PDB file of C-alpha atoms in Angstrom:
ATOM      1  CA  UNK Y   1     -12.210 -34.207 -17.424  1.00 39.00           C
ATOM      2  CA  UNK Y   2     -12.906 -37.419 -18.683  1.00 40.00           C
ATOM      3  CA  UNK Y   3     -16.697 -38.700 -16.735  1.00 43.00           C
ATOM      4  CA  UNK Y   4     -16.713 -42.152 -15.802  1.00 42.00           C
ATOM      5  CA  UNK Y   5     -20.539 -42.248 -16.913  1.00 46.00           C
ATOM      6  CA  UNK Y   6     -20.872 -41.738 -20.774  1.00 52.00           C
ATOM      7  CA  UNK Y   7     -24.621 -42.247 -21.392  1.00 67.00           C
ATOM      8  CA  UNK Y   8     -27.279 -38.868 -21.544  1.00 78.00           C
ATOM      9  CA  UNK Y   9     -28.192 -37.354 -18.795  1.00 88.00           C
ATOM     10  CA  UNK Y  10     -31.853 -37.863 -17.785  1.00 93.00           C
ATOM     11  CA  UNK Y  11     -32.939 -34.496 -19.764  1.00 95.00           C
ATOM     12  CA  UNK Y  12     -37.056 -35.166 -20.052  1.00 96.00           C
ATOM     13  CA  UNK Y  13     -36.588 -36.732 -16.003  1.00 96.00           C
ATOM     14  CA  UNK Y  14     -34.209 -33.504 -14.693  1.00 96.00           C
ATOM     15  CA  UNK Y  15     -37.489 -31.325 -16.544  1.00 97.00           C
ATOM     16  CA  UNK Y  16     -40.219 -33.504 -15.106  1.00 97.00           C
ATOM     17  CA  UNK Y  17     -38.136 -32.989 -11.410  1.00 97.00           C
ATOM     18  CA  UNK Y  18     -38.112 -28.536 -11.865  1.00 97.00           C
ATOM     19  CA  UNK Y  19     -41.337 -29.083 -12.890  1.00 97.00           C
ATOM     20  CA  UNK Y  20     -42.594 -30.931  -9.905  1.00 97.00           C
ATOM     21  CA  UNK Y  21     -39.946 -28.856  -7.374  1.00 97.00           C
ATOM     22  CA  UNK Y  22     -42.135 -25.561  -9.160  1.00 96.00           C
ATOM     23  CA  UNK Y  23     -45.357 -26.942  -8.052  1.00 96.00           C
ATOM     24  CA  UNK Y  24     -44.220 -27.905  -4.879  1.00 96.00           C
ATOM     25  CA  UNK Y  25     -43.267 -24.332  -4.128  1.00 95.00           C
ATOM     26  CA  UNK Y  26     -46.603 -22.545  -4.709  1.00 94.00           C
ATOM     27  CA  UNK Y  27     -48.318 -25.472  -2.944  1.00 94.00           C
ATOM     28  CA  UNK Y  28     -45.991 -24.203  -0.376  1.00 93.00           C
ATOM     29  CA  UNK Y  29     -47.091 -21.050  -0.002  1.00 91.00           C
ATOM     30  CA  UNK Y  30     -50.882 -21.880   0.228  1.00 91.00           C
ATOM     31  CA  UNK Y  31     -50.361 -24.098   2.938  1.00 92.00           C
ATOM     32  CA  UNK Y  32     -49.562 -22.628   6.866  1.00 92.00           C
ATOM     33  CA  UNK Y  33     -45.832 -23.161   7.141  1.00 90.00           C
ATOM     34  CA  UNK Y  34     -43.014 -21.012   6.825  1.00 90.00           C
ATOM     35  CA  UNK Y  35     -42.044 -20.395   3.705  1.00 90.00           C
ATOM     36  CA  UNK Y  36     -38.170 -19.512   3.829  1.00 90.00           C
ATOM     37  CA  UNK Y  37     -36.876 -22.662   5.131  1.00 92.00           C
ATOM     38  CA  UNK Y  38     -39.112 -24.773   2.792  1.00 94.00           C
ATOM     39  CA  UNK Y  39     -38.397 -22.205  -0.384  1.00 95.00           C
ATOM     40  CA  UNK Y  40     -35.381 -21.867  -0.566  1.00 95.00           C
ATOM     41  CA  UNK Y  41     -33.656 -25.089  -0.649  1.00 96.00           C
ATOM     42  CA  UNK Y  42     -36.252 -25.973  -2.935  1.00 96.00           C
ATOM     43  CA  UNK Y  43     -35.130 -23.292  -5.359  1.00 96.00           C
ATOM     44  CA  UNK Y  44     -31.466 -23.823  -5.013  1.00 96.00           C
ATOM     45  CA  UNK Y  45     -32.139 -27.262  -5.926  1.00 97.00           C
ATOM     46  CA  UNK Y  46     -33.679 -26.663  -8.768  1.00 97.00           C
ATOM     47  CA  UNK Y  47     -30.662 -24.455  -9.887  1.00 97.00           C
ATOM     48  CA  UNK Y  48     -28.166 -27.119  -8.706  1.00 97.00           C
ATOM     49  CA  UNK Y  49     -29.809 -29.734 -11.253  1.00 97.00           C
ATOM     50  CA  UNK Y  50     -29.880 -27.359 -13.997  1.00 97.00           C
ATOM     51  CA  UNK Y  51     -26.128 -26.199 -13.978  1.00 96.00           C
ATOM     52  CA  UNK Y  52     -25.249 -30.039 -13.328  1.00 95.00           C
ATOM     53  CA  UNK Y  53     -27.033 -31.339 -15.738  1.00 95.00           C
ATOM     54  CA  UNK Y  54     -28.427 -29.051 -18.614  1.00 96.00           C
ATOM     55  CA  UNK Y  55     -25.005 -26.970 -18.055  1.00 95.00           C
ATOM     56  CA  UNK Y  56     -23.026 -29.965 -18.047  1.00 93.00           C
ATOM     57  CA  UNK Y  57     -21.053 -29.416 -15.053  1.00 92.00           C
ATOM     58  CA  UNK Y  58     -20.840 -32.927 -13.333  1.00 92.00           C
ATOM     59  CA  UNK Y  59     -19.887 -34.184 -17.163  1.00 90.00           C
ATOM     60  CA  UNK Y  60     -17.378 -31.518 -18.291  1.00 90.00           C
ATOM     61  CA  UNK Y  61     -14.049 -29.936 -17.233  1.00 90.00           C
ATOM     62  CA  UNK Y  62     -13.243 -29.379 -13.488  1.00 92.00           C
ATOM     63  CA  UNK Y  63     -11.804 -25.297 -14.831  1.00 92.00           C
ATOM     64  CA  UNK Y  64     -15.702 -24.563 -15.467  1.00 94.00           C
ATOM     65  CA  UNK Y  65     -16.957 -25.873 -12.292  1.00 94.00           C
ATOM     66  CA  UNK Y  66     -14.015 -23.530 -10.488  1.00 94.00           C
ATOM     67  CA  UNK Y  67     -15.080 -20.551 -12.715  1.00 94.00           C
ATOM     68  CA  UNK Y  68     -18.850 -21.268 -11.782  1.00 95.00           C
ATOM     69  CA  UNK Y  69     -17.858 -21.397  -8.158  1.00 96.00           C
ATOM     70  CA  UNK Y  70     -15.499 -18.442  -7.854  1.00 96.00           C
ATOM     71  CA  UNK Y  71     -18.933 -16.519  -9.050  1.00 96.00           C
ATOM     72  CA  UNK Y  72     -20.885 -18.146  -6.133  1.00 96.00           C
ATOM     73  CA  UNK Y  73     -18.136 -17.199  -3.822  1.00 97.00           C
ATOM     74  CA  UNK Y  74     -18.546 -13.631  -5.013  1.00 96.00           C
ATOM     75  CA  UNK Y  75     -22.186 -13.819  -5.127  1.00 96.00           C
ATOM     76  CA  UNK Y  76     -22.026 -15.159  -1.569  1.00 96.00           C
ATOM     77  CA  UNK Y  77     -19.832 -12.275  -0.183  1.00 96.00           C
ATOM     78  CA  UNK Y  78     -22.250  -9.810  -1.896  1.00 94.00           C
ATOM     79  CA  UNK Y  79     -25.335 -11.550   0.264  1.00 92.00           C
ATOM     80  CA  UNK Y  80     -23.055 -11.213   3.719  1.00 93.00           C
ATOM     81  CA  UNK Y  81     -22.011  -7.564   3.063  1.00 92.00           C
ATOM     82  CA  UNK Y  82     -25.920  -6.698   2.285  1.00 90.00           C
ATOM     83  CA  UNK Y  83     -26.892  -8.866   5.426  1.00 86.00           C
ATOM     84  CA  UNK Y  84     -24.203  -6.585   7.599  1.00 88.00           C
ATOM     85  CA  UNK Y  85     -25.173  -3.196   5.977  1.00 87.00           C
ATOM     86  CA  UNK Y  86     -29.198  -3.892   6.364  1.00 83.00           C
ATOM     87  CA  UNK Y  87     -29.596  -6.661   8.944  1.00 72.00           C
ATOM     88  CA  UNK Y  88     -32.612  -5.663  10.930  1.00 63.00           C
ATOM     89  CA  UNK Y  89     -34.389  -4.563   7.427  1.00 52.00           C
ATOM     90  CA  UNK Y  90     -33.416  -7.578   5.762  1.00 49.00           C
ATOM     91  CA  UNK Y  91     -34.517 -10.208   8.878  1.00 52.00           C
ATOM     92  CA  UNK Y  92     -37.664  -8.189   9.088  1.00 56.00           C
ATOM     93  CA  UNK Y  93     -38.747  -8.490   5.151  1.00 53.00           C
ATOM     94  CA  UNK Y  94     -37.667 -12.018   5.026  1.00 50.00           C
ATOM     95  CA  UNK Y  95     -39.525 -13.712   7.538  1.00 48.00           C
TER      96      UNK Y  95
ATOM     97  CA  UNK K   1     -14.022 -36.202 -22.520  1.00 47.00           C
ATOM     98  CA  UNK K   2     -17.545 -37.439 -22.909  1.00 51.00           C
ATOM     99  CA  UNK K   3     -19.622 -36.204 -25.804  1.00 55.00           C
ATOM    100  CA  UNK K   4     -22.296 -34.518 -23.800  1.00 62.00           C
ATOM    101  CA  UNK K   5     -20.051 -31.356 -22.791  1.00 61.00           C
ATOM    102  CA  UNK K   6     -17.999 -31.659 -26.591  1.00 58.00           C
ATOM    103  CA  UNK K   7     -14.939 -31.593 -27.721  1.00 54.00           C
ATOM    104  CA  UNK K   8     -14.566 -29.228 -30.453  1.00 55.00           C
ATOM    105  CA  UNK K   9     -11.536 -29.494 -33.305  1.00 54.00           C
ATOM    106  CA  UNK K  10      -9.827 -26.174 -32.199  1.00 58.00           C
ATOM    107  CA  UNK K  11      -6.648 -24.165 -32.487  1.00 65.00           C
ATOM    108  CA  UNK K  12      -4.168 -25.674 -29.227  1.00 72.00           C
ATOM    109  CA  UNK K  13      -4.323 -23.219 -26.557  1.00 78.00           C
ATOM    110  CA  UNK K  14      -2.697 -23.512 -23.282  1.00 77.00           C
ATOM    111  CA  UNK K  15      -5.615 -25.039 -21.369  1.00 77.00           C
ATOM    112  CA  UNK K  16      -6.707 -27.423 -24.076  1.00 78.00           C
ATOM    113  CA  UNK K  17     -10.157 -25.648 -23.825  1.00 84.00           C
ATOM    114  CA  UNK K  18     -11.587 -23.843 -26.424  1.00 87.00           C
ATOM    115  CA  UNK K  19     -11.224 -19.795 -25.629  1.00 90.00           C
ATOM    116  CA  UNK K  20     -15.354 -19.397 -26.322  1.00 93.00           C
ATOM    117  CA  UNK K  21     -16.095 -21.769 -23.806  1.00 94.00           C
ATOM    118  CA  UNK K  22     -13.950 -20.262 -21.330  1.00 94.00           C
ATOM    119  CA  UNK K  23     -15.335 -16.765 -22.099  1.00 95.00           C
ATOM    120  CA  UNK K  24     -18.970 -17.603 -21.807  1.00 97.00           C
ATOM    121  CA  UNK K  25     -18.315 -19.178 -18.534  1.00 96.00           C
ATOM    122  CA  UNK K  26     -16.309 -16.488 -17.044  1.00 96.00           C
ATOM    123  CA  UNK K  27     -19.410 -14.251 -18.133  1.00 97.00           C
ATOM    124  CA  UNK K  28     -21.498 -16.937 -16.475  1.00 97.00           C
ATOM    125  CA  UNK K  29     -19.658 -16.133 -13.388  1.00 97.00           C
ATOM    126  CA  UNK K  30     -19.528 -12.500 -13.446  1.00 97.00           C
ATOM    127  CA  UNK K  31     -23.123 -12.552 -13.984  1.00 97.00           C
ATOM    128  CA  UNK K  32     -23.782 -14.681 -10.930  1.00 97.00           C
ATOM    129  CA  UNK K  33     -22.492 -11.742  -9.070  1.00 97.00           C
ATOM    130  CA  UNK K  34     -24.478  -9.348 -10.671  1.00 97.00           C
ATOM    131  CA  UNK K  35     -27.419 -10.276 -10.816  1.00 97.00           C
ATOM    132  CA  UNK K  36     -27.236 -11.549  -7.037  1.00 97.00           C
ATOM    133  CA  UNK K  37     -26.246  -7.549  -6.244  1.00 96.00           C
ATOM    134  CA  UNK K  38     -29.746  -7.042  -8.153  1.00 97.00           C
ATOM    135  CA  UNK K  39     -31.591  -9.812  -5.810  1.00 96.00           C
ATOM    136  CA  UNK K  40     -30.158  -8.640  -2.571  1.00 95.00           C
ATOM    137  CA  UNK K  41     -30.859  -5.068  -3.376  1.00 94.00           C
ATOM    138  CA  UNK K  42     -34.344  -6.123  -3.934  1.00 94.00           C
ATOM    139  CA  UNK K  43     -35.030  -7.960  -0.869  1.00 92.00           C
ATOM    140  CA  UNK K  44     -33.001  -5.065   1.292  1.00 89.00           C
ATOM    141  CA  UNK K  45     -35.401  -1.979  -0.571  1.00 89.00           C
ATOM    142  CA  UNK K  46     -39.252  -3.897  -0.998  1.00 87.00           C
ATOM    143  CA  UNK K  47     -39.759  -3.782   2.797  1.00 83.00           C
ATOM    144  CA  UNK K  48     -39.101   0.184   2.762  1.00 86.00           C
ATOM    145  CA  UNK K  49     -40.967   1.837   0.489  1.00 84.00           C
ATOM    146  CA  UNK K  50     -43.127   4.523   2.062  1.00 86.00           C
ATOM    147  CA  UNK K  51     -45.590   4.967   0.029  1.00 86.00           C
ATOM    148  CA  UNK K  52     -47.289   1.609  -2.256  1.00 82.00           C
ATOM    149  CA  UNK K  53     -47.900  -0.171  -4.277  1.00 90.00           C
ATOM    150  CA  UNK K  54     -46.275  -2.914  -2.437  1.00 88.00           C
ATOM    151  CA  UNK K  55     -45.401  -6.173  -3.307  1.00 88.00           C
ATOM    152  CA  UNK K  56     -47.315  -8.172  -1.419  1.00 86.00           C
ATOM    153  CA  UNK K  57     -50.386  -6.851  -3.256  1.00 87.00           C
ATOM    154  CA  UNK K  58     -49.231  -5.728  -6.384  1.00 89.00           C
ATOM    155  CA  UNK K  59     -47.428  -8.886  -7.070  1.00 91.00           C
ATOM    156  CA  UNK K  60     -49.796 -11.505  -9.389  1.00 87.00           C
ATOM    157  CA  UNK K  61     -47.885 -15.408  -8.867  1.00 90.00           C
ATOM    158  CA  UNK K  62     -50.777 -17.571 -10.990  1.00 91.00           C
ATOM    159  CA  UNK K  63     -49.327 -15.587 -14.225  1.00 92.00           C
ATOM    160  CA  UNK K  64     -45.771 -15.517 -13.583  1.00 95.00           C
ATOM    161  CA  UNK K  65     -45.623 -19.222 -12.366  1.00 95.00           C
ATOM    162  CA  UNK K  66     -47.440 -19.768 -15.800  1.00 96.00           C
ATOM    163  CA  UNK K  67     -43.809 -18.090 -16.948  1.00 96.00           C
ATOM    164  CA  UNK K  68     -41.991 -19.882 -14.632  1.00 97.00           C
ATOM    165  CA  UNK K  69     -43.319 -23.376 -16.212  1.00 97.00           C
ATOM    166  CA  UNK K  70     -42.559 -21.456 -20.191  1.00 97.00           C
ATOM    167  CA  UNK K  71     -39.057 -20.948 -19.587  1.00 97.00           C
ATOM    168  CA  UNK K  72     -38.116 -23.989 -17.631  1.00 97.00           C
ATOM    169  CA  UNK K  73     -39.889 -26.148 -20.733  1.00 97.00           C
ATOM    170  CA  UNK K  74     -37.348 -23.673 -22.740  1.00 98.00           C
ATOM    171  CA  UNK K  75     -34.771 -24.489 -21.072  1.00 97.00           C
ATOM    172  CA  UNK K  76     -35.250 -28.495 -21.913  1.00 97.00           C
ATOM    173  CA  UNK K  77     -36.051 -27.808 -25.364  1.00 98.00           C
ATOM    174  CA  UNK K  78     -32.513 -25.816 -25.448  1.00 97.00           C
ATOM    175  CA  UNK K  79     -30.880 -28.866 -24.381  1.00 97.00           C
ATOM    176  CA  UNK K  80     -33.019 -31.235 -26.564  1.00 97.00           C
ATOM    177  CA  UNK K  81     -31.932 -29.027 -29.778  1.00 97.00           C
ATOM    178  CA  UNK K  82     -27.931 -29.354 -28.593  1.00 96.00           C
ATOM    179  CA  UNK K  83     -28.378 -33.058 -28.324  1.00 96.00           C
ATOM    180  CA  UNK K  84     -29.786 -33.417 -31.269  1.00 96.00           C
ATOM    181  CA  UNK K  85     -27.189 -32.168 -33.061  1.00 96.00           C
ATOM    182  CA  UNK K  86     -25.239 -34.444 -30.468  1.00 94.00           C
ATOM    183  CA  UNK K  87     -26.269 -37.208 -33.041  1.00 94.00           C
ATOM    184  CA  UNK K  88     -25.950 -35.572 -36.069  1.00 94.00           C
ATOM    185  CA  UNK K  89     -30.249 -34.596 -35.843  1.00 95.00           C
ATOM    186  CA  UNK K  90     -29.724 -31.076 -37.903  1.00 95.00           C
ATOM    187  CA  UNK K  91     -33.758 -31.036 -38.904  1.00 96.00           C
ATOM    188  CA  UNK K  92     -34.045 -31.893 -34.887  1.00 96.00           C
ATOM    189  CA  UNK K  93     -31.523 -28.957 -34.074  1.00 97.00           C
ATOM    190  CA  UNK K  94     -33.537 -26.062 -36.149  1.00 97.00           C
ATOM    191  CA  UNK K  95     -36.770 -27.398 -34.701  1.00 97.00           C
ATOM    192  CA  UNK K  96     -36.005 -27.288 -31.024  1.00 98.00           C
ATOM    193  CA  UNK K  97     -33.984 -24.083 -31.635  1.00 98.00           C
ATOM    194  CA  UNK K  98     -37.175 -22.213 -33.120  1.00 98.00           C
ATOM    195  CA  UNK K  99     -39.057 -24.040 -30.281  1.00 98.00           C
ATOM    196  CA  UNK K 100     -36.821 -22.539 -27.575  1.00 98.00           C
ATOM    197  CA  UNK K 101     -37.139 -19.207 -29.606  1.00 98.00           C
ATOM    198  CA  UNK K 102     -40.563 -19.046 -29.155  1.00 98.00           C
ATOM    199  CA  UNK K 103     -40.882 -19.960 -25.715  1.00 98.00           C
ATOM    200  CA  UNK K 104     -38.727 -16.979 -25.226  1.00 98.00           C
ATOM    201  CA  UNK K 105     -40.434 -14.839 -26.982  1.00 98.00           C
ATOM    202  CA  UNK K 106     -43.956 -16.411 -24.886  1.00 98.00           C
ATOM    203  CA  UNK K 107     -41.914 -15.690 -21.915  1.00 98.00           C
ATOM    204  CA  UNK K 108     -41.360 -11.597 -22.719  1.00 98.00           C
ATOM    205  CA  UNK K 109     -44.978 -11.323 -23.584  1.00 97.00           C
ATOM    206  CA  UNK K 110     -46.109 -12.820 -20.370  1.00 97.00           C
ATOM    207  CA  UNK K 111     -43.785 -10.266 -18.558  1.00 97.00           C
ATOM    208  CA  UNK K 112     -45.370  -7.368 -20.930  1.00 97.00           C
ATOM    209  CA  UNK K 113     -48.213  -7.970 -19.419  1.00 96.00           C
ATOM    210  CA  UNK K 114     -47.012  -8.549 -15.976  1.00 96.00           C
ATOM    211  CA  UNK K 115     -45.454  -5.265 -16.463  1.00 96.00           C
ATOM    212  CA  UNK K 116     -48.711  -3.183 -17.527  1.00 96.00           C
ATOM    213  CA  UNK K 117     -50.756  -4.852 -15.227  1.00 95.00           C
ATOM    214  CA  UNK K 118     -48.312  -2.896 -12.403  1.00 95.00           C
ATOM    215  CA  UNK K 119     -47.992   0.442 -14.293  1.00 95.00           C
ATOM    216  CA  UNK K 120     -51.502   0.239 -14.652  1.00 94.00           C
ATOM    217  CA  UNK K 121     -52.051  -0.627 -10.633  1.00 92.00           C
ATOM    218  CA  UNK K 122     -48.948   2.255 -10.472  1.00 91.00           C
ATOM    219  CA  UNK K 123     -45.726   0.894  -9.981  1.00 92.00           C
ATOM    220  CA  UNK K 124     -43.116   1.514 -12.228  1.00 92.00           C
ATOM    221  CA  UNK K 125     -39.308   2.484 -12.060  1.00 92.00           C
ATOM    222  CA  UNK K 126     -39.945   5.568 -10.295  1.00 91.00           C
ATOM    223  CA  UNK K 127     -43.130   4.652  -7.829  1.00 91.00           C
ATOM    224  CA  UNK K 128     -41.145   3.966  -4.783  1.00 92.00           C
ATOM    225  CA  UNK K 129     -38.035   1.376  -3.427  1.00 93.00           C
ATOM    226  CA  UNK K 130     -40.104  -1.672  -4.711  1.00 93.00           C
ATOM    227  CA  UNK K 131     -40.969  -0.399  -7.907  1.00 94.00           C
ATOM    228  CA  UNK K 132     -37.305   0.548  -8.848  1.00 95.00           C
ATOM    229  CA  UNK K 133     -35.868  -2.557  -7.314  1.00 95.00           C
ATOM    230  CA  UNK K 134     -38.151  -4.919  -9.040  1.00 96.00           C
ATOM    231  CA  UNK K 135     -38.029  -3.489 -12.372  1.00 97.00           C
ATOM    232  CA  UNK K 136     -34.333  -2.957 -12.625  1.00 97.00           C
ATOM    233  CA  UNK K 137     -34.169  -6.850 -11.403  1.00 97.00           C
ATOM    234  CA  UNK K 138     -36.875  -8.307 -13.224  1.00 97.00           C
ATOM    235  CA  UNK K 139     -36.086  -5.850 -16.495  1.00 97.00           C
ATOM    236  CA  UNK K 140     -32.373  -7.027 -16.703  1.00 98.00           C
ATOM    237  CA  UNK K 141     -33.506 -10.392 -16.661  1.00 98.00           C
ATOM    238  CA  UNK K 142     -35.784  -9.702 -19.388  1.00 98.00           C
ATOM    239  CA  UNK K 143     -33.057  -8.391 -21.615  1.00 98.00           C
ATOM    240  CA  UNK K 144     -30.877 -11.275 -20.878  1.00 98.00           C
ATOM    241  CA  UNK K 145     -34.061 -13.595 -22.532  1.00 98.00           C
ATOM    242  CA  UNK K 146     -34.498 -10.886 -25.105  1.00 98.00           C
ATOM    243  CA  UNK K 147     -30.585 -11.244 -26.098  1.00 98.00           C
ATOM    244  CA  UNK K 148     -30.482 -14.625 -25.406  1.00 98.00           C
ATOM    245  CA  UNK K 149     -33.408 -15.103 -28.036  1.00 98.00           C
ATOM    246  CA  UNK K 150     -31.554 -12.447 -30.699  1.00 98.00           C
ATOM    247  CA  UNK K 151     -28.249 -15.436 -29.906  1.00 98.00           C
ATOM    248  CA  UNK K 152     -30.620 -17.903 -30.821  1.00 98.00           C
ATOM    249  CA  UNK K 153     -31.881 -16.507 -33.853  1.00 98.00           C
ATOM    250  CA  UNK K 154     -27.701 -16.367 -35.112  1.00 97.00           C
ATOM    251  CA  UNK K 155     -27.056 -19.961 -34.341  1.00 97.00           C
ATOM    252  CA  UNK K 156     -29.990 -20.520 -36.263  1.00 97.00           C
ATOM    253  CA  UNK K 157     -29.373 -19.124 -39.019  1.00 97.00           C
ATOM    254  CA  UNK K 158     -26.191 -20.601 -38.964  1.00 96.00           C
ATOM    255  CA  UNK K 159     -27.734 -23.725 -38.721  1.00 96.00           C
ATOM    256  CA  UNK K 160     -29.641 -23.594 -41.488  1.00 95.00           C
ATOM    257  CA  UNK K 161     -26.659 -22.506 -43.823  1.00 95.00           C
ATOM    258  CA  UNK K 162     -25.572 -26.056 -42.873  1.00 92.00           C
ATOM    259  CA  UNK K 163     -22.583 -24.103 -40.650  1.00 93.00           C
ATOM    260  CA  UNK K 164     -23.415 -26.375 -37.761  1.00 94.00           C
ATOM    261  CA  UNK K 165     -22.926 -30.254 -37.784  1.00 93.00           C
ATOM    262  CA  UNK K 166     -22.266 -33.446 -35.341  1.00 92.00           C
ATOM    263  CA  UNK K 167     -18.624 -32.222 -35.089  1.00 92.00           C
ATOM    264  CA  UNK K 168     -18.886 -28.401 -35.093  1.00 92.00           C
ATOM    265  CA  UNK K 169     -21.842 -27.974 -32.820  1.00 93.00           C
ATOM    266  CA  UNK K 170     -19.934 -25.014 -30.339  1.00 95.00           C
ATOM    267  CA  UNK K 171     -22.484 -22.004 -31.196  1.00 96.00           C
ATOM    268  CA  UNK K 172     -25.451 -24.395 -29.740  1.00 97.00           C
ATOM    269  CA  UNK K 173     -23.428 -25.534 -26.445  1.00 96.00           C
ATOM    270  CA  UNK K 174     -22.573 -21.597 -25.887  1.00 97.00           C
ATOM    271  CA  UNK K 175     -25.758 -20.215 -26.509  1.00 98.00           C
ATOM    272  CA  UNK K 176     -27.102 -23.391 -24.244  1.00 97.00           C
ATOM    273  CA  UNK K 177     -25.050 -22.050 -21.386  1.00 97.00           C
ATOM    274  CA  UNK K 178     -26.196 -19.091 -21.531  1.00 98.00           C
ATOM    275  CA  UNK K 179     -29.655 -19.405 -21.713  1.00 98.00           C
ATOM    276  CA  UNK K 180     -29.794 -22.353 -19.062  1.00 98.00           C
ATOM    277  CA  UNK K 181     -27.979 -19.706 -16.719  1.00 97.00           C
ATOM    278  CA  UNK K 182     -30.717 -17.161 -17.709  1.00 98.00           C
ATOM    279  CA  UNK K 183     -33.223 -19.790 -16.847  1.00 97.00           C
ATOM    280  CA  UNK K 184     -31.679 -20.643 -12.880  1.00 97.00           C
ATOM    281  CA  UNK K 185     -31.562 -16.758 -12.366  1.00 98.00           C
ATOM    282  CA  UNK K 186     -35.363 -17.112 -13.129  1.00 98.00           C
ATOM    283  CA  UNK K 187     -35.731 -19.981 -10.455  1.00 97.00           C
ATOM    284  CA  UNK K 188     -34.317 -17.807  -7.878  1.00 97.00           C
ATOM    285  CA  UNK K 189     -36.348 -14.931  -8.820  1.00 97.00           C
ATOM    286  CA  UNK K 190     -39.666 -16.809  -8.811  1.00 96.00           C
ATOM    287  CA  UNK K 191     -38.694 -17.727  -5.580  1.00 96.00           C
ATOM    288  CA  UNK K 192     -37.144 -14.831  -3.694  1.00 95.00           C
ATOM    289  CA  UNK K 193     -39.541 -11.993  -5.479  1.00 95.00           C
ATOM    290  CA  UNK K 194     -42.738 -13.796  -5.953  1.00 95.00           C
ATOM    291  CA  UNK K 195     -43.128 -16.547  -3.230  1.00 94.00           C
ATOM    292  CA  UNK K 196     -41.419 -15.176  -0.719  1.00 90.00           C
ATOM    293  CA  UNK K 197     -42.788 -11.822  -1.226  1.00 75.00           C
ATOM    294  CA  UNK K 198     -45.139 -11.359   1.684  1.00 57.00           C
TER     295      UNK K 198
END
């Protein structure tokens, strides 16, 4: 797929953003909130930047971003069918 | 295409994509799965164990976020090394390779002593439903840096026979892949084991 922008990516800025998204996190759980809602959005951000940009994603074919996602998709139906086989363990333990 | 995911002089194939690059992301995707069977079966079998350790106290985060911060620099030094070559930087290319070689290496000696620190305190693969959980999920993950660093040490040597140049840089981009996919299953384990682990 042919991206529109042709200049670098932002590597040393995408590092200095997991870095900072890291920190965040373990400030996170010193401090009295709840955790989940802050954690894990943090986290999947932090993924999200590093198959876009490290990985290439946003820059290269559409085929590998379909491959990546059927593999979410998958990954996804794996979390529902745990969540349906152990709810009440699985609320309990991630609260 | 743009030159930061490259275009590499190949045999035509149906897709006009190289078959490597299609392989190692079908991998990619199966491992997605896989390792997100390992993370779910985690979370489901910690709470359950019946006798400890348990890990809310077995669990150390100051070292492993000290791990955490190792392979994410790893991870930018992988993708310093493939732009390097990017420009045609071979001297740049070996040096960021070694570097993300050894921060890989840094990274599986941090976990070897994450991982005595718990036999010592009594977990291991047989303790109870945390201890089998987290070292079949944490130990996979360790093998996929410990192969990821054995890749590594290929494409350099590769590299150093001259076999990899501005226009025939593949090896680094597939080996990148890989280990920036090892690296994100690391960000969700930080997370999911470690912070969330109470």
């Amino acid at each position: 797929m042919e991206s529109e922008q042709q200049s670098k990516p932002n590597y040393l800025g995408v590092f200095a953003a997991l870095v900072v998204l890291t920190a965040t996190e373990v400030a996170v759980t010193y401090l009295p909130v709840p955790r989940l809602p802050i954690l894990i959005p943090l986290s999947i951000t932090k993924a999200v930047l590093v198959v876009l940009f490290y990985m290439h994603l946003k820059y290269d074919r559409r085929l590998f971003s379909g491959l990546f996602l059927i593999g979410v998709f998958g990954a996804l139906a794996v979390i529902l069918s745990f969540v349906l086989l152990f709810q009440p363990p699985l609320l309990d333990v991630a609260k | 295409m743009s030159d930061i995911a490259a275009e590499h002089p190949i045999e035509p194939t149906s897709l006009g994509i190289d078959n490597r690059k299609l392989v190692v992301w079908t991998f990619i995707a199966s491992e997605v799965m896989f390792f997100t069977g390992l993370i779910v079966t985690y979370i489901v079998m910690r709470g359950r164990s019946t006798t400890g350790p348990y890990p809310e106290e077995a669990l150390s985060v100051p070292l492993v976020a000290i791990n955490t911060f190792i392979l994410l620099s790893s991870s930018f030094t992988m993708v310093t090394a493939l732009s390097a070559i990017q420009r045609g930087d071979a001297r740049g290319l070996r040096r960021w390779l070694i570097a993300t070689a050894v921060l890989g290496l840094l990274f599986l000696s941090g976990q070897a002593v994450e991982f005595t620190t718990l036999f010592n305190d009594g977990a291991s693969l047989s303790s109870n439903l945390f201890g089998a959980t987290f070292f079949t999920l944490t130990g996979f993950h360790g093998m996929h840096v410990f192969v990821g660093v054995i890749w590594i040490a290929f494409v350099l040597a590769r590299a150093f026979r001259g076999g990899v140049t501005k226009d025939n840089h593949l090896a680094v981009e597939l080996v990148g892949l890989y280990w920036h996919f090892v690296d994100i299953v690391w960000i969700i384990i930080f997370t999911v084991v470690y912070l969330l682990r109470m």
